[in-house]
Coordinates of N, CA and C in Angstrom, one line a residue:
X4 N -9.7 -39.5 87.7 CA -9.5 -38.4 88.6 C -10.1 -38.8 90.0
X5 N -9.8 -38.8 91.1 CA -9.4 -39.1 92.0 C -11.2 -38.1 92.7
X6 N -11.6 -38.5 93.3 CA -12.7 -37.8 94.3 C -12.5 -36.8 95.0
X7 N -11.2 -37.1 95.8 CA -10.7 -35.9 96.6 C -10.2 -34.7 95.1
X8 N -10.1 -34.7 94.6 CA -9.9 -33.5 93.2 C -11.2 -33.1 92.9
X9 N -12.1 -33.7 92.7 CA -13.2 -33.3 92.4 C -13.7 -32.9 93.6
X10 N -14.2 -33.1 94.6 CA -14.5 -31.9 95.9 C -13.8 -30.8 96.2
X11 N -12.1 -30.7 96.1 CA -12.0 -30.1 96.3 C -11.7 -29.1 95.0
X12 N -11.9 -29.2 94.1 CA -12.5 -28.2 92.7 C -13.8 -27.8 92.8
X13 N -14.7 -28.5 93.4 CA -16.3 -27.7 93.6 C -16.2 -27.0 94.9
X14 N -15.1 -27.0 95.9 CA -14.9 -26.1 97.0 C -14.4 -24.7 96.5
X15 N -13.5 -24.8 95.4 CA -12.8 -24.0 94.8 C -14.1 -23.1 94.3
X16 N -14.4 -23.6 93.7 CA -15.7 -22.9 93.2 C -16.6 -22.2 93.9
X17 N -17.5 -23.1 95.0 CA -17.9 -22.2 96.0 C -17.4 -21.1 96.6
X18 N -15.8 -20.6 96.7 CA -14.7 -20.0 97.2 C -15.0 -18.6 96.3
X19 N -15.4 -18.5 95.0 CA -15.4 -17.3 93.8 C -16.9 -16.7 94.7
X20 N -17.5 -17.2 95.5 CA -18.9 -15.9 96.0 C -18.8 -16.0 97.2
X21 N -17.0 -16.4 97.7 CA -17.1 -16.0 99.5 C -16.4 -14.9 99.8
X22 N -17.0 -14.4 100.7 CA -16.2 -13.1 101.2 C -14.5 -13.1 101.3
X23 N -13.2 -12.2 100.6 CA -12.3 -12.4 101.0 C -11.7 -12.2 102.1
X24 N -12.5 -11.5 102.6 CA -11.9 -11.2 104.9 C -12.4 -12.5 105.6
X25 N -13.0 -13.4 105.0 CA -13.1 -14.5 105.7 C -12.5 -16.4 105.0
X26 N -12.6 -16.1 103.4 CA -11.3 -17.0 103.2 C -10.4 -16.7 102.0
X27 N -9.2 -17.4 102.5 CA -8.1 -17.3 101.8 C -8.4 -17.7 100.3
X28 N -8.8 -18.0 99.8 CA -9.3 -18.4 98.5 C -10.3 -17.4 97.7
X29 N -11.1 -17.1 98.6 CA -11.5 -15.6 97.9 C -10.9 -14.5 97.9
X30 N -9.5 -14.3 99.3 CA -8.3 -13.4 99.0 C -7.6 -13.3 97.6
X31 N -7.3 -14.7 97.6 CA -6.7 -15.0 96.2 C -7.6 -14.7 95.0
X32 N -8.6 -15.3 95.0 CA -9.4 -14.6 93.7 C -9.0 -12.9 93.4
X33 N -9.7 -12.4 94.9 CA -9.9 -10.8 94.6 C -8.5 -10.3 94.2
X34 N -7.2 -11.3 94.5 CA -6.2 -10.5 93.8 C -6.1 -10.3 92.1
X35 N -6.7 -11.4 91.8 CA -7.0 -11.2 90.2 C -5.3 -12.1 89.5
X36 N -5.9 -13.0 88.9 CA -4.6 -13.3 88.1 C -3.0 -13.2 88.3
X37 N -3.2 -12.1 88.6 CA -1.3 -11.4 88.8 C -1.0 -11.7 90.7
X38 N -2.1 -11.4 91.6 CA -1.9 -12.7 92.8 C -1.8 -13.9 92.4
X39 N -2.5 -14.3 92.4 CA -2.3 -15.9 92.0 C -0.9 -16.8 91.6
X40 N -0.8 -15.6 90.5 CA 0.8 -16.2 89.8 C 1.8 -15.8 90.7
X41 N 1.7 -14.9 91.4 CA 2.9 -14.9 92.2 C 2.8 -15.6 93.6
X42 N 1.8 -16.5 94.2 CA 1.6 -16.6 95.3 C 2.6 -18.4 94.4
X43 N 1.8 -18.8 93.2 CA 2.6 -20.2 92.8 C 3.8 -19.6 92.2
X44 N 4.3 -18.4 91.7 CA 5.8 -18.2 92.1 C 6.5 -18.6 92.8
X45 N 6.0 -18.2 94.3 CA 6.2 -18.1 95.7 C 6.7 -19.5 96.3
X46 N 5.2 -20.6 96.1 CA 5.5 -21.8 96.1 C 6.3 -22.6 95.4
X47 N 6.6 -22.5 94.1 CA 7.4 -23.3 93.5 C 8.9 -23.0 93.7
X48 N 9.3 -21.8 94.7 CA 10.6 -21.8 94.8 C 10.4 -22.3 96.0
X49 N 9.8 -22.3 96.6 CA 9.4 -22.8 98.1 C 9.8 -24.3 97.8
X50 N 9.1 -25.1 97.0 CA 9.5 -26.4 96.3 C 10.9 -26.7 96.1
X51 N 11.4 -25.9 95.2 CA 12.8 -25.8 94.8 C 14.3 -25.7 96.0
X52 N 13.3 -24.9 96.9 CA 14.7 -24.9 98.0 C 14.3 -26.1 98.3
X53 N 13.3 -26.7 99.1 CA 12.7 -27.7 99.8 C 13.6 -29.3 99.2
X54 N 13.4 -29.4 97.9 CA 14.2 -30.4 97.3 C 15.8 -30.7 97.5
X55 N 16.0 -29.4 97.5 CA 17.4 -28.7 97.3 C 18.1 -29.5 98.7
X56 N 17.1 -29.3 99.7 CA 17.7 -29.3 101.5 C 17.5 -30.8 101.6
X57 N 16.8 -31.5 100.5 CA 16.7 -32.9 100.7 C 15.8 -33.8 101.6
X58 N 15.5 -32.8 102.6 CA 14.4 -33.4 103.6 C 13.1 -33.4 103.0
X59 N 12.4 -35.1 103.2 CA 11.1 -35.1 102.3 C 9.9 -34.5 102.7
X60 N 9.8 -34.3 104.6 CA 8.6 -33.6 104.8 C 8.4 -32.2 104.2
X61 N 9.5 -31.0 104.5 CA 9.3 -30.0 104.0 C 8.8 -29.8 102.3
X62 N 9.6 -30.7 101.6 CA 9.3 -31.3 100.2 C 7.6 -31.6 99.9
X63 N 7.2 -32.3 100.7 CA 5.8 -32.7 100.7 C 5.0 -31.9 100.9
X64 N 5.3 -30.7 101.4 CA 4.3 -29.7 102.4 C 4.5 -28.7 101.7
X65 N 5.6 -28.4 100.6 CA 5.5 -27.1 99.3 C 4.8 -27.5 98.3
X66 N 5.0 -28.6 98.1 CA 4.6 -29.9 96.8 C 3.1 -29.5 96.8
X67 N 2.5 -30.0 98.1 CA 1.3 -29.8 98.3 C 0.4 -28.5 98.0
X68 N 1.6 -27.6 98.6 CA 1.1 -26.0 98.7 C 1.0 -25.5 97.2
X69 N 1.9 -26.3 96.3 CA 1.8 -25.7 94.8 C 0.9 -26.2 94.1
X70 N 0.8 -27.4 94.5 CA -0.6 -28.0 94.0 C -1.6 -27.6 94.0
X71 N -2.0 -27.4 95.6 CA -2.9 -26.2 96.1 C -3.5 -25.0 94.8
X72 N -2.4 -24.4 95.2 CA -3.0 -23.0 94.0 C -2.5 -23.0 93.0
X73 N -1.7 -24.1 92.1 CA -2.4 -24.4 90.9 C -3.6 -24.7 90.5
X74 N -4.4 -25.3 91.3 CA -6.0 -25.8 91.2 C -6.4 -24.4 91.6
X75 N -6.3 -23.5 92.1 CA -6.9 -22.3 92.5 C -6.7 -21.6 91.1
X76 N -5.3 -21.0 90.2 CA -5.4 -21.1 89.1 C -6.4 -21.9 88.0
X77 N -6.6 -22.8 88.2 CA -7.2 -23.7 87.0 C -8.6 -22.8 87.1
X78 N -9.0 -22.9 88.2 CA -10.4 -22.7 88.6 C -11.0 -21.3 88.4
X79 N -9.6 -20.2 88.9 CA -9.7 -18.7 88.7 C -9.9 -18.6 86.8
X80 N -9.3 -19.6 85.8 CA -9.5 -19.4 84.8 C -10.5 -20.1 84.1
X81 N -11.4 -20.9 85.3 CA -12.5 -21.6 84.2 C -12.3 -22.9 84.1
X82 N -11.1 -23.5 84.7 CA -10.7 -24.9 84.7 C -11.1 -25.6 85.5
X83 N -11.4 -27.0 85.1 CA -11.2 -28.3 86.0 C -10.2 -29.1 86.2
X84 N -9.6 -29.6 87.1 CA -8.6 -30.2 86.8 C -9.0 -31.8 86.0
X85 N -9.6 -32.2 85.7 CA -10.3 -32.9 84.5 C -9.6 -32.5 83.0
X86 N -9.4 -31.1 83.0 CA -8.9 -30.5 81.8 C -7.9 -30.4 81.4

């Protein structure tokens, strides 16, 4: 597992006792589960068109974004990405 994964899963972490009017990550927490899943709904169709149009930046920049808050999932449920 890669270092940048592991920092940014113990940021994730610090993110569950920050205020959500100040970051996006504790927005997402406070939505509870059923945010979450739909925000990587959101992204993964985001992905899907992105591939679809064939251009690799846009591709790379949803790719990323789904990745993103799948680790925000992992984390909202107790997970590491280790797991």
């Amino acid at each position: 597992m890669s270092d940048l994964l592991h920092r940014l899963a113990a940021t994730l972490e610090t993110r569950k006792q920050a205020d959500p009017a100040t970051s996006y990550v504790a927005k997402l927490y406070a939505q509870g589960l059923d945010g979450i899943l739909k925000k990587i709904g959101e992204e993964a169709t985001e992905t899907v068109i992105a591939a679809k149009n064939g251009e690799q930046g846009p591709l790379v920049r949803e790719l990323a974004d789904l990745w993103f808050h799948t680790l925000v999932l992992l984390a909202q449920q107790g997970l590491h990405p280790d797991d």
